[in-house]
PDB file of C-alpha atoms in Angstrom:
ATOM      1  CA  UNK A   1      59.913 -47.762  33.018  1.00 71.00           C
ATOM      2  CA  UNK A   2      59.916 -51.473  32.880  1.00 79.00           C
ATOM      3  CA  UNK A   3      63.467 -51.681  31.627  1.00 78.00           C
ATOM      4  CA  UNK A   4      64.557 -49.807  34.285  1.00 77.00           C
ATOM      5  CA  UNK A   5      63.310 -51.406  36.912  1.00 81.00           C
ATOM      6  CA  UNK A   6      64.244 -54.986  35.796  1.00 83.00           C
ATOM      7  CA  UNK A   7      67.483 -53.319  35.181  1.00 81.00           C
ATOM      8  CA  UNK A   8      67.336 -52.645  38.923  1.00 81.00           C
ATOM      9  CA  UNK A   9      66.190 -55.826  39.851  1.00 84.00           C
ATOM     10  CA  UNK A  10      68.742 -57.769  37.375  1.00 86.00           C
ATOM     11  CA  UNK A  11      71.951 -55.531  38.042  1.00 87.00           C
ATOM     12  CA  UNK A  12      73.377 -57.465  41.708  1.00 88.00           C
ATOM     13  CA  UNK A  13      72.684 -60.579  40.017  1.00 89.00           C
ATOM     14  CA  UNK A  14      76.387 -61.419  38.993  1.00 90.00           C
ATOM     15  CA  UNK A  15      78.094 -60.488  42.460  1.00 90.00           C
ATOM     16  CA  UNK A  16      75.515 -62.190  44.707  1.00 90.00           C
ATOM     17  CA  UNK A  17      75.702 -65.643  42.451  1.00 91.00           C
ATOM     18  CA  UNK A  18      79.768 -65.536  42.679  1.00 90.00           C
ATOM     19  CA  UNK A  19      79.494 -65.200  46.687  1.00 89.00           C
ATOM     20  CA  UNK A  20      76.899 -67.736  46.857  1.00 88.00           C
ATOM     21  CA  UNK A  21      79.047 -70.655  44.932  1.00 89.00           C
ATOM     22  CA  UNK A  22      81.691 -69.607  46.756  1.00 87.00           C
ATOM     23  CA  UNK A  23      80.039 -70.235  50.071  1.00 85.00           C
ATOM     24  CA  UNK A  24      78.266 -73.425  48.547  1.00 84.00           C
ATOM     25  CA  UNK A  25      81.785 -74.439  47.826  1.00 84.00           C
ATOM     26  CA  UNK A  26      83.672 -73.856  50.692  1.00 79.00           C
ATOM     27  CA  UNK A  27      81.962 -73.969  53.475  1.00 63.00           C
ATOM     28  CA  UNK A  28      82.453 -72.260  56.761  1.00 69.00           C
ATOM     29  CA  UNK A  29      80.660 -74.194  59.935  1.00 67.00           C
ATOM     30  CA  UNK A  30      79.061 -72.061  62.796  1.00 62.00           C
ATOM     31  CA  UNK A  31      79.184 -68.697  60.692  1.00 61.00           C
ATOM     32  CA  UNK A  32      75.314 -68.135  60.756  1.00 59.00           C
ATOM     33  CA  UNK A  33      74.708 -66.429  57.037  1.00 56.00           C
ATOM     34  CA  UNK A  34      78.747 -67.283  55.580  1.00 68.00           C
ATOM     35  CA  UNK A  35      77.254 -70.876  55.779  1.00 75.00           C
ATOM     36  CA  UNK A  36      74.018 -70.989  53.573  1.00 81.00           C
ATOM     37  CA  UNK A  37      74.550 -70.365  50.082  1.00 84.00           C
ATOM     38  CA  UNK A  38      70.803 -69.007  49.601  1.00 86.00           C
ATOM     39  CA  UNK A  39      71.255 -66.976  52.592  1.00 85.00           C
ATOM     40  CA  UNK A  40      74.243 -65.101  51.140  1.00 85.00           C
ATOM     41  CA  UNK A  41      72.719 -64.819  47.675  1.00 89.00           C
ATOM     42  CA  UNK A  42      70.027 -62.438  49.379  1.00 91.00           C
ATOM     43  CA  UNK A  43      72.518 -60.449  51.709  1.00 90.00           C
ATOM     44  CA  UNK A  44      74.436 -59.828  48.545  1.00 89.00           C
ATOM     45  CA  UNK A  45      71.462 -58.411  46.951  1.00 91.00           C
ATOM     46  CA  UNK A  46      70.457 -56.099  50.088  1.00 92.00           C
ATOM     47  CA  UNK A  47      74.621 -54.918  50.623  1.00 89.00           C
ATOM     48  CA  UNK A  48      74.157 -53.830  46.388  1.00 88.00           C
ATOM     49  CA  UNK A  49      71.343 -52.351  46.671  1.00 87.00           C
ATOM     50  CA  UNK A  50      72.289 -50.466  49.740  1.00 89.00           C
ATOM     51  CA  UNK A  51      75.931 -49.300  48.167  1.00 87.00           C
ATOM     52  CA  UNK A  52      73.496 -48.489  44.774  1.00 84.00           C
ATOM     53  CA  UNK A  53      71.079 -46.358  46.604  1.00 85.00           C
ATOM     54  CA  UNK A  54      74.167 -44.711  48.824  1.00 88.00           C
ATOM     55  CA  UNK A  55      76.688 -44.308  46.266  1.00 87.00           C
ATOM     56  CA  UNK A  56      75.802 -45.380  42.910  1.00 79.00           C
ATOM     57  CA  UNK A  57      72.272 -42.966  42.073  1.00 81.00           C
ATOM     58  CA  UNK A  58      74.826 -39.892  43.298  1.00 86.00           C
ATOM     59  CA  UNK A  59      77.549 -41.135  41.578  1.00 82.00           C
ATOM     60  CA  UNK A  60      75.153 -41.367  38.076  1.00 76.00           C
ATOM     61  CA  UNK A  61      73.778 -37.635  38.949  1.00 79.00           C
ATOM     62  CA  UNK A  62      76.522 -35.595  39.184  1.00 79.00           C
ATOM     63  CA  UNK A  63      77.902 -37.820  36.073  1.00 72.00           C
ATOM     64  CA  UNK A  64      74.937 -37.246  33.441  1.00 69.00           C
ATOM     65  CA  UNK A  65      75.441 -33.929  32.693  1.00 70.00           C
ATOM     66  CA  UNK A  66      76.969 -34.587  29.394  1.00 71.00           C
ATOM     67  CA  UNK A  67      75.685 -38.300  29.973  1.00 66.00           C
ATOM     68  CA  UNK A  68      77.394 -40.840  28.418  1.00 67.00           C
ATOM     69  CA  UNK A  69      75.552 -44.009  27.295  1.00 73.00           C
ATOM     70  CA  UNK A  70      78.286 -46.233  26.922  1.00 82.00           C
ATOM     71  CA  UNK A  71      78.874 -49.436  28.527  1.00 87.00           C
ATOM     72  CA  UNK A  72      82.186 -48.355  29.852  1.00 89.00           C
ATOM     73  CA  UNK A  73      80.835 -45.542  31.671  1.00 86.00           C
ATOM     74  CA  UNK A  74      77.939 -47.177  33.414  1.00 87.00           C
ATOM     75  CA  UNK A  75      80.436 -50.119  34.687  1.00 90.00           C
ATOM     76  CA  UNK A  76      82.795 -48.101  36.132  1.00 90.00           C
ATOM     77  CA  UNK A  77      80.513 -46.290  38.087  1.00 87.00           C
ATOM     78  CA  UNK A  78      78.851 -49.720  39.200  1.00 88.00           C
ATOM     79  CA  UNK A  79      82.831 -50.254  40.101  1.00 91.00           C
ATOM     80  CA  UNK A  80      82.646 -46.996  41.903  1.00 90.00           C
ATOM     81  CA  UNK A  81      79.555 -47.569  43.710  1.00 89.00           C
ATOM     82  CA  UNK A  82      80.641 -51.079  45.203  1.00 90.00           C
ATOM     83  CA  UNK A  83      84.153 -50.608  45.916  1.00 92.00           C
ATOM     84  CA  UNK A  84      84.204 -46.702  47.843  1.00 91.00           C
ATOM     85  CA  UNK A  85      82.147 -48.413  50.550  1.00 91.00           C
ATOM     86  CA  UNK A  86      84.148 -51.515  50.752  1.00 92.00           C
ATOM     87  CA  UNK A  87      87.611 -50.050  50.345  1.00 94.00           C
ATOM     88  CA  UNK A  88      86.502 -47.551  53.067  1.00 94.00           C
ATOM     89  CA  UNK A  89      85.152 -50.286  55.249  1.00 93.00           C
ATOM     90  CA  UNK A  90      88.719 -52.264  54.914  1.00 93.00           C
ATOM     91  CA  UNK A  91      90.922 -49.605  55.352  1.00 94.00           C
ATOM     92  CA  UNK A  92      89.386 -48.910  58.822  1.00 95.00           C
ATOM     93  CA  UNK A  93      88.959 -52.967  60.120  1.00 93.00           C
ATOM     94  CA  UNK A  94      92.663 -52.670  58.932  1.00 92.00           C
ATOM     95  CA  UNK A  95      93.477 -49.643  61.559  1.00 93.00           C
ATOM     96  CA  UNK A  96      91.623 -52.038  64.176  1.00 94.00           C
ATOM     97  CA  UNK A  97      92.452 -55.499  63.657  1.00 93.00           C
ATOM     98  CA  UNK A  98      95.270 -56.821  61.060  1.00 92.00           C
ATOM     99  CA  UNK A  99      93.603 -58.315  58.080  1.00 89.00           C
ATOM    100  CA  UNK A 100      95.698 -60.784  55.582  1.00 90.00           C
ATOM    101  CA  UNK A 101      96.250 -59.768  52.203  1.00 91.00           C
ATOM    102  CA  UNK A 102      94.204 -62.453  51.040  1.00 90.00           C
ATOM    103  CA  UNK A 103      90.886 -60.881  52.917  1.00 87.00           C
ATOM    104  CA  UNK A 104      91.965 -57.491  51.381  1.00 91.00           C
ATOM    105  CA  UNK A 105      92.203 -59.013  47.897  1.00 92.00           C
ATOM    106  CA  UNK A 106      89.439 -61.124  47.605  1.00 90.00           C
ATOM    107  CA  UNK A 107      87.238 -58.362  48.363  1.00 90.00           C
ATOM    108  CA  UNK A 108      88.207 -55.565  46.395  1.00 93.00           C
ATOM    109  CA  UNK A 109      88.822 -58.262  43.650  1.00 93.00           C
ATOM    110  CA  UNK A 110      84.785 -59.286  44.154  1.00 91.00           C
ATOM    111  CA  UNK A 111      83.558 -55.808  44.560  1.00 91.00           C
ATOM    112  CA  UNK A 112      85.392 -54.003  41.664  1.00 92.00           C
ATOM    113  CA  UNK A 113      84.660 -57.108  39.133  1.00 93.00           C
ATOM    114  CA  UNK A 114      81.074 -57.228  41.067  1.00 91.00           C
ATOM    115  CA  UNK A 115      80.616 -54.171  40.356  1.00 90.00           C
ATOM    116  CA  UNK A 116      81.723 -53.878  37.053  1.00 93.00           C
ATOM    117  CA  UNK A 117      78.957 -56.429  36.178  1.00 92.00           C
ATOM    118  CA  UNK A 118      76.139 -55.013  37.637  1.00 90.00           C
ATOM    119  CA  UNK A 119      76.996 -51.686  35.666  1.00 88.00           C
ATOM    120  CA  UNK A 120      77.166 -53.724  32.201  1.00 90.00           C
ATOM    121  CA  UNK A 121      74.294 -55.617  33.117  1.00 89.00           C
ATOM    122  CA  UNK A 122      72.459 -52.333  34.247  1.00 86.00           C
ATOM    123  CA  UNK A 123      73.487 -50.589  31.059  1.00 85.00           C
ATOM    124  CA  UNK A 124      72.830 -54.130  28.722  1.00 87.00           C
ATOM    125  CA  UNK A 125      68.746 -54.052  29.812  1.00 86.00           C
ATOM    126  CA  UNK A 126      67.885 -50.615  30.412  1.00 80.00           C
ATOM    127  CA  UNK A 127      69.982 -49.481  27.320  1.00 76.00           C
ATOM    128  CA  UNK A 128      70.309 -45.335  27.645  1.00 68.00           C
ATOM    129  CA  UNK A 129      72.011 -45.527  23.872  1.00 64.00           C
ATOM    130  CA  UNK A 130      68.963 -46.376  22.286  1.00 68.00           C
ATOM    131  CA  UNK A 131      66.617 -43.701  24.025  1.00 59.00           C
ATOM    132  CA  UNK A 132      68.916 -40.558  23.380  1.00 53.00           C
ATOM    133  CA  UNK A 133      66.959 -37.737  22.054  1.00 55.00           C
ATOM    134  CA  UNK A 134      68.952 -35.702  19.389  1.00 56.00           C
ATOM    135  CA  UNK A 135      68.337 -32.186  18.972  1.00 56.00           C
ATOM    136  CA  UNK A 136      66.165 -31.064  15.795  1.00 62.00           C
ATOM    137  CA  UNK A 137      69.475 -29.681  13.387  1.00 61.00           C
ATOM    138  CA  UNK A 138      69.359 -25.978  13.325  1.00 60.00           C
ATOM    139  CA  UNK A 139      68.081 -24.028  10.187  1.00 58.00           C
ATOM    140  CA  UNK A 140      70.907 -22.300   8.331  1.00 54.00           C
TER     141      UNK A 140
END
């Protein structure tokens, strides 16, 4: 129980420090929480958690049934979890207001790698591969 919830607690760690340094390094004046480093560390934290809750704990039970316990398959469905909100979110500010490619990019490029962390750093603490239980062989 304590692996998995510092696995909870550990998992948006990766995304929300990239965002951060990249606010701390380039700066936007006047932008209220795109201007404090710290400040975007914790909205990165509450916008994974939210997309984890949302998407990612559905996404992981309709999934387990056989469950896998690889690394692959629990980072790809961090992947999953971060960037169906996101891409959805783009694709309609795109129908309202034109966005540059670079907006479009740097997002899905920050969500899907974001994501793909946070699953691999889920999967690294809580470790399902070491807790399967293996059916007793059958008698012959």
């Amino acid at each position: 129980m304590l692996r998995a919830m510092s696995a909870c607690l550990a998992a948006p760690f990766p995304i929300a420090l990239v965002q951060a340094l990249v606010v701390a390094n380039w700066p936007k004046d006047g932008m209220g929480v795109f201007e404090h480093p710290s400040s975007m560390f914790l909205a990165m934290y509450v916008l994974v958690y939210v997309f984890a809750l949302v998407i990612g704990v559905p996404l992981f039970l309709v999934a387990r049934r056989p469950r896998p316990v690889t690394v692959r398959f629990y980072a790809l469905l961090g992947a999953a979890a971060l960037l169906t909100p996101i891409t959805l979110s783009l694709v309609w500010t795109a129908l309202q207001v034109p966005l540059s490619p670079f907006v479009i990019g740097y997002n899905l490029l920050l969500f899907g790698f974001g994501g793909l962390a946070a699953g691999a750093l889920f999967w690294r603490i809580l470790r399902p591969d070491r807790h399967v239980v293996r059916a007793p062989a059958a008698a012959a």
